[in-house]
XYZ file of C-alpha atoms in Angstrom:
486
model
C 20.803 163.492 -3.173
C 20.344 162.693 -7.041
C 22.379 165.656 -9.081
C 20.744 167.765 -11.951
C 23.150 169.227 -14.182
C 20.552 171.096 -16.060
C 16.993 173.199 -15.212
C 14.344 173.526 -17.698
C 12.482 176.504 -18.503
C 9.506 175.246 -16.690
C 12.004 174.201 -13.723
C 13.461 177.651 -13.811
C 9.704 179.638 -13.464
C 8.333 177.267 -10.676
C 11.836 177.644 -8.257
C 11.208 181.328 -9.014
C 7.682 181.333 -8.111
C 8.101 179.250 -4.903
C 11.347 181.557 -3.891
C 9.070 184.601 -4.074
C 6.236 182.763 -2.610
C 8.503 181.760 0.067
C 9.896 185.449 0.583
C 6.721 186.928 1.084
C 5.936 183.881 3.610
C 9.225 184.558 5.759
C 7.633 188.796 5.780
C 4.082 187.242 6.861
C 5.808 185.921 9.718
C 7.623 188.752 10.892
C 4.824 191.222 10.869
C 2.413 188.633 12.088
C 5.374 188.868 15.275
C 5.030 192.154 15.270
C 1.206 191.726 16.024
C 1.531 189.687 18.768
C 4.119 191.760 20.225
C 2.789 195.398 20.394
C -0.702 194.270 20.001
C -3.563 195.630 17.251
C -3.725 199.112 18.655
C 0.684 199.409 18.617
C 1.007 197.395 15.408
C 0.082 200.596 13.269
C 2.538 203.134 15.054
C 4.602 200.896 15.510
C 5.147 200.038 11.763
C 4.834 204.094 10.904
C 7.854 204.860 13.564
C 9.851 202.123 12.212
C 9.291 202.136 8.485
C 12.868 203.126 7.760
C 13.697 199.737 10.351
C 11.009 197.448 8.721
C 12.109 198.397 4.956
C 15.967 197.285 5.810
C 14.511 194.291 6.658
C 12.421 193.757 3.932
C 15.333 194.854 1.479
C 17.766 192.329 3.622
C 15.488 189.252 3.161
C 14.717 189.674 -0.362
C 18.873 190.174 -0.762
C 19.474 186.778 1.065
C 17.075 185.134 -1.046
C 18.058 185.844 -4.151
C 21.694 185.050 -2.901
C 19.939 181.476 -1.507
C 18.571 180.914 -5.299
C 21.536 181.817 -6.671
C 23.260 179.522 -4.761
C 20.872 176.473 -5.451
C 21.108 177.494 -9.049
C 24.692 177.019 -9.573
C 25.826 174.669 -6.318
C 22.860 172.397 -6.169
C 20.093 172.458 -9.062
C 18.060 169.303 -7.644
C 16.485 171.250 -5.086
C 15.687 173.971 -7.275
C 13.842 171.401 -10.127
C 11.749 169.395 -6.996
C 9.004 171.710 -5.501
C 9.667 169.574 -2.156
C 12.535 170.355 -1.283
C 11.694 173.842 -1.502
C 9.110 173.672 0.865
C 11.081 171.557 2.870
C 14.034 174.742 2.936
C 10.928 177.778 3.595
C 9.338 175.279 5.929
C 12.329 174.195 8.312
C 13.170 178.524 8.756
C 10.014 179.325 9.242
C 8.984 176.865 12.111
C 12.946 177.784 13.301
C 11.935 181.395 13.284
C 8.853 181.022 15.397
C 10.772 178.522 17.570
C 13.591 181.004 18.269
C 10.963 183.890 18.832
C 8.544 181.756 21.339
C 11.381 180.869 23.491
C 12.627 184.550 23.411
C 9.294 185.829 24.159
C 8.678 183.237 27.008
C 11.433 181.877 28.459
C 15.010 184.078 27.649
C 17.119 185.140 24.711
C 19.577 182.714 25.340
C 17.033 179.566 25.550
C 16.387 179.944 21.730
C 16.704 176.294 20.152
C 19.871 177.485 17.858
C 21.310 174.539 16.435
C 17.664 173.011 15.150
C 17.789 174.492 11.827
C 21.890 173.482 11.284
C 20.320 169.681 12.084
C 17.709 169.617 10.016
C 19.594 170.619 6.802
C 22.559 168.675 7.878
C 20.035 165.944 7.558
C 17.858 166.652 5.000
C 20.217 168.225 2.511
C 23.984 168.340 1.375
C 26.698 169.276 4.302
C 27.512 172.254 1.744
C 23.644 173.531 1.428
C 23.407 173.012 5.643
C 26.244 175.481 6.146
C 25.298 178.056 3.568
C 21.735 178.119 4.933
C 22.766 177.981 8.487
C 24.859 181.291 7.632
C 22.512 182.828 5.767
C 19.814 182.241 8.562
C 22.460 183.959 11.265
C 22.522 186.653 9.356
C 18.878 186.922 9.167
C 17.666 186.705 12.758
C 20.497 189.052 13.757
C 18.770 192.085 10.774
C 15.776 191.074 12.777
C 17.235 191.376 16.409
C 19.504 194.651 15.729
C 17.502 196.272 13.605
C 14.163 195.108 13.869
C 13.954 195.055 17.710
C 10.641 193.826 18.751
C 11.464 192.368 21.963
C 13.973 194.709 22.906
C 16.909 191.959 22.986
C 20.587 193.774 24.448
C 23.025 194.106 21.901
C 25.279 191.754 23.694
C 22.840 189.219 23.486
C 21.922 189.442 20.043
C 25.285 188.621 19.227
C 26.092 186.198 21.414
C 22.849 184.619 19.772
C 24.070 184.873 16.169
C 28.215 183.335 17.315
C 26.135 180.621 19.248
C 24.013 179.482 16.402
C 27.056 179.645 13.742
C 29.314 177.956 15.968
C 26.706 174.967 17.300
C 25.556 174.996 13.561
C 28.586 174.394 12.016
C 29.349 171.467 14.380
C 26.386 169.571 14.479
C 26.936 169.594 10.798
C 30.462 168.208 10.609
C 29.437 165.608 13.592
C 25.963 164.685 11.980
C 28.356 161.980 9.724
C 28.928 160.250 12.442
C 25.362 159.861 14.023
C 23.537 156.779 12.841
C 20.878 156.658 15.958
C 19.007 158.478 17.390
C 20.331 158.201 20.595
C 23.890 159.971 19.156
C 21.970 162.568 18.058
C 20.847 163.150 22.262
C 24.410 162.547 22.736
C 25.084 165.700 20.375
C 23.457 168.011 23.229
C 26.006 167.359 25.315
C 29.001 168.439 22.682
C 27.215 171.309 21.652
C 27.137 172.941 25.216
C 30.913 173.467 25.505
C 30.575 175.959 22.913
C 27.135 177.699 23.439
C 28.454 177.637 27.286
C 31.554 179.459 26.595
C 30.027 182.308 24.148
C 27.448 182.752 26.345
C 29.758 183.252 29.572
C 31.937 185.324 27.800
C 29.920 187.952 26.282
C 26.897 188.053 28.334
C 27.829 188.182 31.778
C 31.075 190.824 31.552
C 28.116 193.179 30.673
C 27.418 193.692 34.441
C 31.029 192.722 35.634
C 30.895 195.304 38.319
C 27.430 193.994 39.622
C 27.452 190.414 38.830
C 25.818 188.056 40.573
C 25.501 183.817 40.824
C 21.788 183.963 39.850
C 23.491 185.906 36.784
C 25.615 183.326 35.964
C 23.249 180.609 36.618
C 20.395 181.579 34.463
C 23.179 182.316 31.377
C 24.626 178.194 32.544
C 20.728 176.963 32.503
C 18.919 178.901 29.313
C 22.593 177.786 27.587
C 22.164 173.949 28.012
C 18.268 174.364 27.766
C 18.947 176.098 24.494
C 21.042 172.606 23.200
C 19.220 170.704 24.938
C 15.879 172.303 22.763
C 17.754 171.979 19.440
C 18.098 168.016 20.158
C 14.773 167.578 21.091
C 12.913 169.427 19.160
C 14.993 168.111 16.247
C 13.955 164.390 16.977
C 10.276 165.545 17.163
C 10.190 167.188 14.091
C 12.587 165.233 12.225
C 9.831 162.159 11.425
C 7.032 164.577 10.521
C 8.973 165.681 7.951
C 10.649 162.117 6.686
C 6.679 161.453 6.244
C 5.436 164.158 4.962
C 8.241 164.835 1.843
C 8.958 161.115 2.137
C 12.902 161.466 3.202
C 15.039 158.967 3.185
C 17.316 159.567 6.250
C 19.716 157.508 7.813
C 17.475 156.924 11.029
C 14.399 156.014 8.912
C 16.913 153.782 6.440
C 17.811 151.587 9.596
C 14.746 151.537 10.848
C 13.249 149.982 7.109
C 16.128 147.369 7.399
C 15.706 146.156 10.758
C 14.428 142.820 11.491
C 10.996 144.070 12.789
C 10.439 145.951 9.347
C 7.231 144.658 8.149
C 8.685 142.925 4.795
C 11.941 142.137 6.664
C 10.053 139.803 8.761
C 7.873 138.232 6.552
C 11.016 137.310 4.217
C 12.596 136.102 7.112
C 9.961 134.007 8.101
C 8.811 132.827 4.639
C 11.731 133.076 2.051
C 14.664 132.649 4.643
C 17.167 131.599 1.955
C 15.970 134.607 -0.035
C 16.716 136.745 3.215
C 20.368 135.328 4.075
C 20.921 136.535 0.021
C 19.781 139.810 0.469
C 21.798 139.945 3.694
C 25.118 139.103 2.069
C 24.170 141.133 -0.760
C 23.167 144.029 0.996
C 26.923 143.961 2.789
C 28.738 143.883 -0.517
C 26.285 146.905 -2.091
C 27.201 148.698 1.222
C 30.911 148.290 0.896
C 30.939 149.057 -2.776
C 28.977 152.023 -2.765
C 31.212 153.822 -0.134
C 34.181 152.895 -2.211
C 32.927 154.984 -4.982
C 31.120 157.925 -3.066
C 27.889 156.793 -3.045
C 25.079 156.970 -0.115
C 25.859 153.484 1.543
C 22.950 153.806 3.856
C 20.482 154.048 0.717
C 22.580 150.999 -0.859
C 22.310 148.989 1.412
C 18.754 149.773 2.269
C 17.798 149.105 -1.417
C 19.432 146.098 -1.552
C 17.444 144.453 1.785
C 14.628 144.790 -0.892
C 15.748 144.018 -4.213
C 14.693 140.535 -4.025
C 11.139 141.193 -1.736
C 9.058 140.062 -5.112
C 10.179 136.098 -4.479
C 7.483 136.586 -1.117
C 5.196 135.678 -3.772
C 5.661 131.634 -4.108
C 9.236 131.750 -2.398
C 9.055 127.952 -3.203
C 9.721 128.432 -6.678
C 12.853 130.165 -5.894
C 16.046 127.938 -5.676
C 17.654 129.380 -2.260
C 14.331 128.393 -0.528
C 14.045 124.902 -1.798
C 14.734 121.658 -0.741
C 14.827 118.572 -2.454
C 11.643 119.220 -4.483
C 12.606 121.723 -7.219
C 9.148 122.384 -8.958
C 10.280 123.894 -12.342
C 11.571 120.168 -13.196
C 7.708 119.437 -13.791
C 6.903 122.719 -15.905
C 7.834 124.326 -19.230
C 10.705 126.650 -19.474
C 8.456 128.949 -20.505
C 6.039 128.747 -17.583
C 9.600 128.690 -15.343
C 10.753 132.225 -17.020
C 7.297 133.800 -16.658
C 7.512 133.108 -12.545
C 11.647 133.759 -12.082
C 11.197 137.184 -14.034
C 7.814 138.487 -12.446
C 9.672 138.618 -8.972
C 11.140 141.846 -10.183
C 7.409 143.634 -10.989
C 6.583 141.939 -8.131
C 9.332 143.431 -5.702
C 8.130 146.855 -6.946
C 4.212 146.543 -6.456
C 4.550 145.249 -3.000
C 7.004 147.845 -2.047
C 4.820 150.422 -3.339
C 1.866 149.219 -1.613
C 3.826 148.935 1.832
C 4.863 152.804 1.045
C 8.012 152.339 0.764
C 10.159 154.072 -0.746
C 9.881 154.735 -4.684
C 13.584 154.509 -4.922
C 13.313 150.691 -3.681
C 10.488 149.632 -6.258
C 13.075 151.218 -9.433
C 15.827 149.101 -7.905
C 13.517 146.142 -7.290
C 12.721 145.839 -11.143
C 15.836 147.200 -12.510
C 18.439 145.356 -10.921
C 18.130 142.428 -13.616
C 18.189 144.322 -16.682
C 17.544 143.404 -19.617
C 19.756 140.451 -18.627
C 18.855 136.612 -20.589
C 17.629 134.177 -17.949
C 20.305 131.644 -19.365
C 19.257 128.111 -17.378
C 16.024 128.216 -18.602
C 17.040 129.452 -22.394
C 19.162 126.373 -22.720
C 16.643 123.855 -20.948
C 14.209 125.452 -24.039
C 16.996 125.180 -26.671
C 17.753 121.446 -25.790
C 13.867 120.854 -26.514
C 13.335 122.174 -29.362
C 14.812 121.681 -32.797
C 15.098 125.426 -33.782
C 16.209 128.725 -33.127
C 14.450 130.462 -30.044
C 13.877 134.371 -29.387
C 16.374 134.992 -26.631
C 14.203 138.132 -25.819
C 11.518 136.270 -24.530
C 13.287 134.315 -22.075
C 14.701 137.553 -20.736
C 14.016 140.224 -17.896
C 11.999 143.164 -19.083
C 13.816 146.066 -17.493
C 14.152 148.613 -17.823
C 17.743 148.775 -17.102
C 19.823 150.337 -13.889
C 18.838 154.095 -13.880
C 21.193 154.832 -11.359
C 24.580 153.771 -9.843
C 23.392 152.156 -6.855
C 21.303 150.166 -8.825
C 24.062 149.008 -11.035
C 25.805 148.363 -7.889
C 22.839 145.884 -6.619
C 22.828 144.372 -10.234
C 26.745 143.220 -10.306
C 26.490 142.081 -6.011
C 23.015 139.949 -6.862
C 24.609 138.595 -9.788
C 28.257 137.449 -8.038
C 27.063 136.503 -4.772
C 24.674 134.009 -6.207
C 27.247 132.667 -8.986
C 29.926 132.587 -6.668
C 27.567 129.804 -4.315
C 27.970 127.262 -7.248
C 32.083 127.903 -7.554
C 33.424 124.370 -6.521
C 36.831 126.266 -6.072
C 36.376 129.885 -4.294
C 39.801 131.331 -4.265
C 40.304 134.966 -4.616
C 41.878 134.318 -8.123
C 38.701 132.251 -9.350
C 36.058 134.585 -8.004
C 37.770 137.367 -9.206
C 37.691 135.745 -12.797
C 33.691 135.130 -12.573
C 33.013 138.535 -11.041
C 35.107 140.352 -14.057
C 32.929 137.882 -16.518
C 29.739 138.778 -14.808
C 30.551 142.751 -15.113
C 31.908 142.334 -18.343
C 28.928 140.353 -20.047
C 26.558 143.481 -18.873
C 28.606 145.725 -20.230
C 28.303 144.199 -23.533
C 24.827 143.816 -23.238
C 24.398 147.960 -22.311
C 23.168 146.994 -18.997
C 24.659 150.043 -17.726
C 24.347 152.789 -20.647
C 21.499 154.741 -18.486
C 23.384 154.817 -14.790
C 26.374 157.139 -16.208
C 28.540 154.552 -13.821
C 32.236 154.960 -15.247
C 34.866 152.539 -16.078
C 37.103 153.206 -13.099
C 33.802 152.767 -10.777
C 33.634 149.252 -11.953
C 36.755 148.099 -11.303
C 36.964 149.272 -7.861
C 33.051 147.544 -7.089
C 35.138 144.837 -8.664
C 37.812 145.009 -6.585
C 35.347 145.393 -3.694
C 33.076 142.590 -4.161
C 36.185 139.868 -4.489
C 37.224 141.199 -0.970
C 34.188 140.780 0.485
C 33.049 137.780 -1.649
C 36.716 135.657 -0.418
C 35.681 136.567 3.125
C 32.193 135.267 3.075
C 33.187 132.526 1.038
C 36.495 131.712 2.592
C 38.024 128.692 3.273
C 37.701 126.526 6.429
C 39.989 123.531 8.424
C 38.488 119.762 7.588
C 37.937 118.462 10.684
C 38.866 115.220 11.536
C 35.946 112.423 11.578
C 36.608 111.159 15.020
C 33.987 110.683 17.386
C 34.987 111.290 21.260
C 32.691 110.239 24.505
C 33.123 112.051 27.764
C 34.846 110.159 30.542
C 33.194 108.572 33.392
């Protein structure tokens, strides 16, 4: 998630607006409970009997709120500056909400899906924001439980409810790291039973030590695992309404765009291989580089599968898809320049027309720069007699806007130099690499991507690892030919 370091006045008045507007939704809900609960002739003495009960909750919501804003404001601004991802924080609690209060109405207390809303932030927004809106969301249903008791839920339950859903919360969110399918996330059920199990055992059922039975004990065992069981579930339903609707970029979705049956995937595959087996390689050192300096790998690498999509459009003109035949030997340097730099506006139209994301189309036509296309400036300089504009045998831009980007700019730019090294030792591709970062840094190729000096030597560092293993050396085998024996 992109950071925002400062909110405009306009920013500040809309994330007011929607936290109010989302405030007022969360009270809709609850009295709209209330309604189906005690019906239309017990909603109105019900809400007279309890007005003390209903205005505690009112005052508590509106307190947790304006702690949540507060929070956004000074922790994580980004949210608070994209009208999105404020629906996407009002919507997730209140479908959670309703979740947790169908399953209590019709099934049991203890079947409520309580780690859903811990998964969805975990996955939609920072590890920090997940477990401050987890908490504040415990805190919420258990005002609602204790104070406002609608369904008459035991005390014992209610806060066996609110340890189970801070507990399971809190470790789906450290585990979510290390789910990259969706199949870990089922697995995920399974760890988050030992805990909802235990709570459940050991607050529920010594309520009716003296009396307790084994259908006790197995209904508290079944709505427990049903409950995790729920959260996965319902988690995996939800999960790719939302990457559609708000257009998230999650990890599932990101391996699921660079898989070989993605649409563009295959066609590249199938029509500009030697462009794929590039963006392959390149894709591996973006990947490596951009965990080295803290930055989403999964997007990186993502990105990169489509920084190069715009050669689909005459591959053939495009050296690591030709053969023999090179067709800009019979055409004007000119002509040559026009067709080698309209890949990158390319790469962005057809990646916004497949729907992709918009974060693939900037890096499509950023990650050349403003950089000279130098084989075809000095093919024009050798045939002409004066001075040319350098400009227009350049790439448009604009330049990297953002680190990954810059990332995808430096690993395009070595792994195809390194190809033509006739010696690829660590020492020599080490020297190009340093020449190829340094020679955009002079040309303020990355003045817009606030990417820092220390940044760039370890992608440096990074690519000449991964570049001497790609590259590395093999045995020459002898030339002897052998027949089997007969």
């Amino acid at each position: 998630m992109p950071t925002v370091e400062k909110l405009t006045n306009k920013d500040v008045i809309k994330s007011l607006i929607t936290f109010i507007s989302g405030t007022i939704g969360f009270y809709l809900l609850v009295f709209l409970t209330i309604l189906m609960i005690k019906g239309g002739a017990g909603f109105s003495p019900f809400i007279v009997d309890n007005s003390r009960q209903i205005l505690t909750v009112v005052v508590s919501i509106a307190v947790l709120s304006a702690i949540m804003y507060c929070y956004f404001f000074f922790e994580n601004k980004y949210v608070l500056s994209h009208f999105s991802k404020m629906a996407e924080l009002f919507l997730i609690m209140y479908i959670s909400f309703i979740l947790e209060k169908v399953m209590s109405g019709f099934v049991d207390t203890l079947a409520r899906p309580i780690a859903f809303l811990a998964l969805m932030f975990a996955t939609l927004f920072r590890r920090r924001d997940a477990i401050f809106i987890n908490s504040v969301f415990c805190i919420i249903m258990l005002i609602i439980d204790r104070i406002l008791n609608t369904m008459e839920i035991g005390m014992y339950y209610s806060y066996a409810c609110l340890l189970c859903r801070f507990c399971s919360g809190i470790i789906a969110i450290f585990l979510f790291n290390s789910i990259k399918t969706r199949f870990q996330s089922v697995l995920l059920a399974i760890v988050l039973l030992v805990p909802v199990e235990a709570i459940n055992c050991i607050i529920v059922l010594p309520v009716s030590l003296g009396s307790i039975a084994a259908t006790q004990i197995f209904d508290v065992l079944i709505f427990s695992g049903l409950s995790c069981i729920l959260s996965i579930m319902l988690y995996m339903f939800i999960l790719p309404l939302f990457e559609m609707i708000f257009a998230e970029l999650t990890v599932f979705r990101l391996r699921e765009l660079t898989s070989d049956s993605a649409k563009l995937i295959k066609r590249m595959k199938e029509k500009a291989p030697g462009t794929y087996s590039h963006s392959v390689v390149v894709s591996q050192l973006v990947e490596a580089c951009a965990k080295a300096i803290g930055e989403d790998s999964e997007l990186a690498r993502a990105a990169a599968y489509y920084h190069d999509v715009g050669k689909l459009k005459g591959p053939e003109m495009f050296a690591e898809n030709q053969t023999d035949y090179n067709f800009h030997d019979d055409i004007t340097p000119e002509l040559s320049v026009d067709i080698i730099r309209s890949h990158a506006r390319n790469g962005a139209q057809l990646i916004r027309k497949s729907r992709l994301p918009e974060f693939f189309a900037d890096v499509a036509v950023q990650h050349h720069g403003t950089m000279p296309i130098k084989y075809f400036y000095y093919k024009a300089l050798k045939m002409s007699d004066g001075e040319l504009n350098i400009d227009n045998y350049s790439y448009t831009g604009p330049t990297p806007s953002s680190k990954i980007a810059a990332i995808i700019m430096i690993a395009d730019a070595s792994e195809a130099a390194t190809r033509t090294l006739p010696e690829r030792t660590p020492e020599k591709v080490e020297e190009f690499v340093r020449m190829l970062i340094e020679e955009r840094l002079d040309m303020g190729q990355f003045d817009n991507c606030n990417i820092t000096m220390r940044e760039l030597t370890v992608i440096r560092g990074t690519i000449v690892n991964q570049l001497s293993g790609v590259y590395h050396s093999r045995v020459v085998y002898p030339k002897l030919s052998v027949t089997r024996k007969k």
